[in-house]
PDB file of C-alpha atoms in Angstrom:
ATOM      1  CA  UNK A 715      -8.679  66.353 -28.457  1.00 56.00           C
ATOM      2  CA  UNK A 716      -5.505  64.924 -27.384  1.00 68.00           C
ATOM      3  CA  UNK A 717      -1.692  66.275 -27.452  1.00 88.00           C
ATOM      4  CA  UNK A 718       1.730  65.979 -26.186  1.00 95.00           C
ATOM      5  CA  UNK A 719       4.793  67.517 -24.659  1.00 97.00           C
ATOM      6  CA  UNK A 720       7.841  66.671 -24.469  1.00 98.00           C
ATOM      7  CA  UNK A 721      11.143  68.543 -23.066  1.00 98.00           C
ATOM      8  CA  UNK A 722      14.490  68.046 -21.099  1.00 98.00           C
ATOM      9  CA  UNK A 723      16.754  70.165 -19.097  1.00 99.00           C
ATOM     10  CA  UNK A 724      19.945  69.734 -17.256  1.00 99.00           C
ATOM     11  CA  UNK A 725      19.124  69.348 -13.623  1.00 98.00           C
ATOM     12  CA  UNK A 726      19.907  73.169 -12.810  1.00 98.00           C
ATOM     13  CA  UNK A 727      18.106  75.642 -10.526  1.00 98.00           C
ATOM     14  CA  UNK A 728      17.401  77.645 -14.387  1.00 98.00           C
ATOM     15  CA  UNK A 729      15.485  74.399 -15.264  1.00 99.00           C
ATOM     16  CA  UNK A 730      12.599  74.984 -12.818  1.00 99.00           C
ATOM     17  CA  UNK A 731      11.188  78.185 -14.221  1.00 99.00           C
ATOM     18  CA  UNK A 732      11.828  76.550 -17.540  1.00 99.00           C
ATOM     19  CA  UNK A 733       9.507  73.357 -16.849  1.00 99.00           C
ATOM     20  CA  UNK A 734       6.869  75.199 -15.004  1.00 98.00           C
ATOM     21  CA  UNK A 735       6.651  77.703 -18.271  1.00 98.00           C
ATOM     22  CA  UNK A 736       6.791  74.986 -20.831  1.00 98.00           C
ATOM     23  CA  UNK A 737       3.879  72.870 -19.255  1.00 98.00           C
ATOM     24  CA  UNK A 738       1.746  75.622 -18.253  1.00 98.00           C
ATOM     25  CA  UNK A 739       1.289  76.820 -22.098  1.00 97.00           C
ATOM     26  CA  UNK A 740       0.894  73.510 -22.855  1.00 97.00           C
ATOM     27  CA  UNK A 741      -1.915  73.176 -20.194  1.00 96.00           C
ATOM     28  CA  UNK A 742      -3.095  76.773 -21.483  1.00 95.00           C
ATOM     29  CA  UNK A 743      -3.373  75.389 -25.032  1.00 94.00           C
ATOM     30  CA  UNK A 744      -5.690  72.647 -23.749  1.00 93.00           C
ATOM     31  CA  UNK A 745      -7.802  75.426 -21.897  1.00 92.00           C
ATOM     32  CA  UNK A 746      -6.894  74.750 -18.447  1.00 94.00           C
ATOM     33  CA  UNK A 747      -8.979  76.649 -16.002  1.00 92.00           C
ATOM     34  CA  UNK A 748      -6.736  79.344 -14.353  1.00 92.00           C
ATOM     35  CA  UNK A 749      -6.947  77.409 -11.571  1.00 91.00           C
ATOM     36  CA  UNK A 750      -5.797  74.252 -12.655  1.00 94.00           C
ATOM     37  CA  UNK A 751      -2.782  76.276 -14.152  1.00 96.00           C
ATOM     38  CA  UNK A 752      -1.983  77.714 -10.772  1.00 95.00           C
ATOM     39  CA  UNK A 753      -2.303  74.227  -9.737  1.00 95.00           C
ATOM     40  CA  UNK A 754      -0.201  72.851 -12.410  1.00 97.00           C
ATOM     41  CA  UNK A 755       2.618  75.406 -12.200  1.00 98.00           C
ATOM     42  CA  UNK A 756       3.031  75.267  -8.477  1.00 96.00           C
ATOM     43  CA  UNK A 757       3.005  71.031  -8.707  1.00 97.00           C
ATOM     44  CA  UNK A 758       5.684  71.208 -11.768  1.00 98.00           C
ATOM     45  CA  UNK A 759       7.685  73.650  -9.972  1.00 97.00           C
ATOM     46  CA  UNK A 760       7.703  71.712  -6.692  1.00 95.00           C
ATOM     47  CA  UNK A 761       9.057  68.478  -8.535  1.00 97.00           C
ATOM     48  CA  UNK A 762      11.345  69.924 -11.190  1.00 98.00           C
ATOM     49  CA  UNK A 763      12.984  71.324  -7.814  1.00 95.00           C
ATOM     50  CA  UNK A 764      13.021  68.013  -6.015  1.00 92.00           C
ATOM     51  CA  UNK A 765      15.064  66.947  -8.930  1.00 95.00           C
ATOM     52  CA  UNK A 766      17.479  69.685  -8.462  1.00 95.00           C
ATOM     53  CA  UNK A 767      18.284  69.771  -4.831  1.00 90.00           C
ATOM     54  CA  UNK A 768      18.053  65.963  -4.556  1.00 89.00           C
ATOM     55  CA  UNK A 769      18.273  63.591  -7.713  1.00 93.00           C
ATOM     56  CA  UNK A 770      21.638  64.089  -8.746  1.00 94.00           C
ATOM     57  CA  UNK A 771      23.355  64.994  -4.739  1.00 89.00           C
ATOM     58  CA  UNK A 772      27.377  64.777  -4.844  1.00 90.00           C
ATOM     59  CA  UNK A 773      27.277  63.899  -8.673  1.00 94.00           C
ATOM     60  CA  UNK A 774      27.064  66.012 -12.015  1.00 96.00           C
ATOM     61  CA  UNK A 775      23.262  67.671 -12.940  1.00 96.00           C
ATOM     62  CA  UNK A 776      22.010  65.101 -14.760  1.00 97.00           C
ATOM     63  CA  UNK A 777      18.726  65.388 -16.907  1.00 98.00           C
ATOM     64  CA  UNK A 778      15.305  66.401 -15.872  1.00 98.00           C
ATOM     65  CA  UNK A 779      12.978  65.291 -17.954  1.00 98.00           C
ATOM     66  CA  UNK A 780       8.907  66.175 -18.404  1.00 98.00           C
ATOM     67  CA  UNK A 781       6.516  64.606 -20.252  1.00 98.00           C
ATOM     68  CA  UNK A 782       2.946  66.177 -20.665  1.00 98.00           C
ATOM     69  CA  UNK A 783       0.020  64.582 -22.314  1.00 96.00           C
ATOM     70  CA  UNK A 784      -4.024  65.617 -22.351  1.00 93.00           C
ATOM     71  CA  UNK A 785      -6.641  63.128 -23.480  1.00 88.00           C
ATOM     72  CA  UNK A 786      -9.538  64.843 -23.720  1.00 87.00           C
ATOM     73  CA  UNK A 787      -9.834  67.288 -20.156  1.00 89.00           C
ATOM     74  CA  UNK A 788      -7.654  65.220 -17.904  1.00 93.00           C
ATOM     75  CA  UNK A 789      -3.769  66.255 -17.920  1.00 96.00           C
ATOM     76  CA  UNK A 790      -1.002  64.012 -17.002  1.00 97.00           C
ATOM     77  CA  UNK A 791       2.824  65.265 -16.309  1.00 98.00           C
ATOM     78  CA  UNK A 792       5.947  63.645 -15.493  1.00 98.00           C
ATOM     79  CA  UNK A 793       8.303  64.813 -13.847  1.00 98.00           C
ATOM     80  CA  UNK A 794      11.587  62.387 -14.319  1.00 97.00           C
ATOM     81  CA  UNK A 795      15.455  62.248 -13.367  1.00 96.00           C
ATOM     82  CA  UNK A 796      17.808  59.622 -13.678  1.00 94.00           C
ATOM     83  CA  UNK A 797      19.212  60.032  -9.835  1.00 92.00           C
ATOM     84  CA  UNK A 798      19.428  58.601  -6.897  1.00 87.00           C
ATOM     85  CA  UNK A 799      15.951  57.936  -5.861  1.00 79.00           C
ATOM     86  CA  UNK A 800      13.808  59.095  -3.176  1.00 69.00           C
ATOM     87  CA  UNK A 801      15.395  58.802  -0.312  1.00 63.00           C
ATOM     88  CA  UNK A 802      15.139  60.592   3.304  1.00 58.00           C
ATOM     89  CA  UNK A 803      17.456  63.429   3.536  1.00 53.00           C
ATOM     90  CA  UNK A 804      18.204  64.474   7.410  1.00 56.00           C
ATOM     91  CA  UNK A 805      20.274  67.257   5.793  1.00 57.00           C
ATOM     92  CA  UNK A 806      18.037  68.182   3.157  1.00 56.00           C
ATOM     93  CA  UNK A 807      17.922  72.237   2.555  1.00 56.00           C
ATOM     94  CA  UNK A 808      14.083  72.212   1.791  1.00 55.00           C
ATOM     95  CA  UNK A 809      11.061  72.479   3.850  1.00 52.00           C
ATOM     96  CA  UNK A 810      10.330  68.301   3.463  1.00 63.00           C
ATOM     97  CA  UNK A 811       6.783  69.848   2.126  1.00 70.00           C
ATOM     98  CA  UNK A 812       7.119  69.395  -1.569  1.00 76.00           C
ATOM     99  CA  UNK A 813       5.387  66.188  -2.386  1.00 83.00           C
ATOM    100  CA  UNK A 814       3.135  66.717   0.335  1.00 83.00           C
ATOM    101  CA  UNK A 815       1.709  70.145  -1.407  1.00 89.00           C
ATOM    102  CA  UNK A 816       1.764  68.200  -4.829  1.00 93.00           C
ATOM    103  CA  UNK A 817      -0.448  66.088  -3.458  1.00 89.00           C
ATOM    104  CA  UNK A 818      -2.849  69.106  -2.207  1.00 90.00           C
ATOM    105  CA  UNK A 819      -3.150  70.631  -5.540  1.00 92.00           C
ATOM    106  CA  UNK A 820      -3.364  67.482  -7.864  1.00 94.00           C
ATOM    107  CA  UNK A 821      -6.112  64.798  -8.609  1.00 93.00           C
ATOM    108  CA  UNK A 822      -3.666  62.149  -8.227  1.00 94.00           C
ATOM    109  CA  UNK A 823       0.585  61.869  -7.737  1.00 95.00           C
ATOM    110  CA  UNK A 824       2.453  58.546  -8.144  1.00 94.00           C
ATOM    111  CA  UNK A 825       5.789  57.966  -7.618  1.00 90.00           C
ATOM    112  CA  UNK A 826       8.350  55.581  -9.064  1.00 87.00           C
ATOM    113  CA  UNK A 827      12.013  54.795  -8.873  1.00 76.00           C
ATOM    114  CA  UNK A 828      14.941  54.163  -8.564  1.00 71.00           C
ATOM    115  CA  UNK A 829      14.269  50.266  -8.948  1.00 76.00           C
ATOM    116  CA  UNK A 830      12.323  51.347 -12.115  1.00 75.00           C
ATOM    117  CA  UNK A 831      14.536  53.803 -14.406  1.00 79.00           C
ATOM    118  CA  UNK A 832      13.779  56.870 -14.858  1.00 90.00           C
ATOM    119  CA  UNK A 833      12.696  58.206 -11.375  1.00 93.00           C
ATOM    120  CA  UNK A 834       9.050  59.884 -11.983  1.00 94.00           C
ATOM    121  CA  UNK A 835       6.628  61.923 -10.070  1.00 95.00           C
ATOM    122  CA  UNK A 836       3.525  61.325 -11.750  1.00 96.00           C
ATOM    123  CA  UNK A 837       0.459  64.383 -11.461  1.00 97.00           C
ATOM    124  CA  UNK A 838      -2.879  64.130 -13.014  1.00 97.00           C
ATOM    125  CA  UNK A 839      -4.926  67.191 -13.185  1.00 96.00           C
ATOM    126  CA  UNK A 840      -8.556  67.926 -14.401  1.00 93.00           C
ATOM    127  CA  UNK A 841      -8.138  71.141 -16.644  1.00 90.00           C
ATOM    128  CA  UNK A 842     -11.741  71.938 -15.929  1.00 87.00           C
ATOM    129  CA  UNK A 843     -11.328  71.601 -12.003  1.00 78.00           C
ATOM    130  CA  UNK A 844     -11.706  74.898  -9.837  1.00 69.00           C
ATOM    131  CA  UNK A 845      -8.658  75.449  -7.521  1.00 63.00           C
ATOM    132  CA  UNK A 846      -7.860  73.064  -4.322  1.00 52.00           C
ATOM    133  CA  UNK A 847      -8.249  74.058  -0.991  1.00 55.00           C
ATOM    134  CA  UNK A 848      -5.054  73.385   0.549  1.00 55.00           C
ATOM    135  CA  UNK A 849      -5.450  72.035   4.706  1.00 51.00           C
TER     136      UNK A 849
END
């Protein structure tokens, strides 16, 4: 069984609860464990608000962009933005412990930009997994 998602937002603090929501019921359609959807919304959450506070800094919201797709039980989600890039923010307003919990709670996280357009966190998820212990 195989399916996909696709959605965009503008890059707005209302966008976060929007993109965890969207790919969670997708994830829930493909019988995610409720693990893996604790899993998944924290992860989406975490990077859809990334692209808020960061990806677009002293411009106009611009888009932010998932992309969900399950082949059989292994889940893949992007999270994309057409921003600046990752780049180290002395100033930044968060915690600095986003991608680092991503990471906890995933199978695997790439990430890509801004040499390669869009900017994309990349999570993979096992919908049959039982939850991560976070160190």
């Amino acid at each position: 069984m195989s399916g996909e998602l696709h959605e965009s937002w503008v890059a707005e603090p209302s966008a976060v609860p929007l993109a965890r929501a969207s790919v969670a019921a997708f994830a829930q359609g493909a019988g995610a464990t409720l693990d893996v959807l604790d899993d998944i919304r924290l992860a989406v959450s975490e990077a859809a608000t990334n692209v808020v506070l960061h990806a677009y800094l002293g411009t106009a919201p611009g888009p932010l962009d998932v992309h969900a797709h399950f082949d059989g039980r292994r889940l893949e989600v992007e999270v994309c933005d057409e921003g600046r890039g990752l780049r180290a923010r002395p100033d930044s307003p968060g915690l600095g412990i986003g991608l680092p919990l991503i990471s906890a709670v995933t199978e695997s996280v790439q990430i890509s930009g801004p040499e390669s357009r869009p900017n994309r966190v990349t999570m993979t998820f096992n919908l049959d997994a039982v939850r991560h212990a976070i160190a």
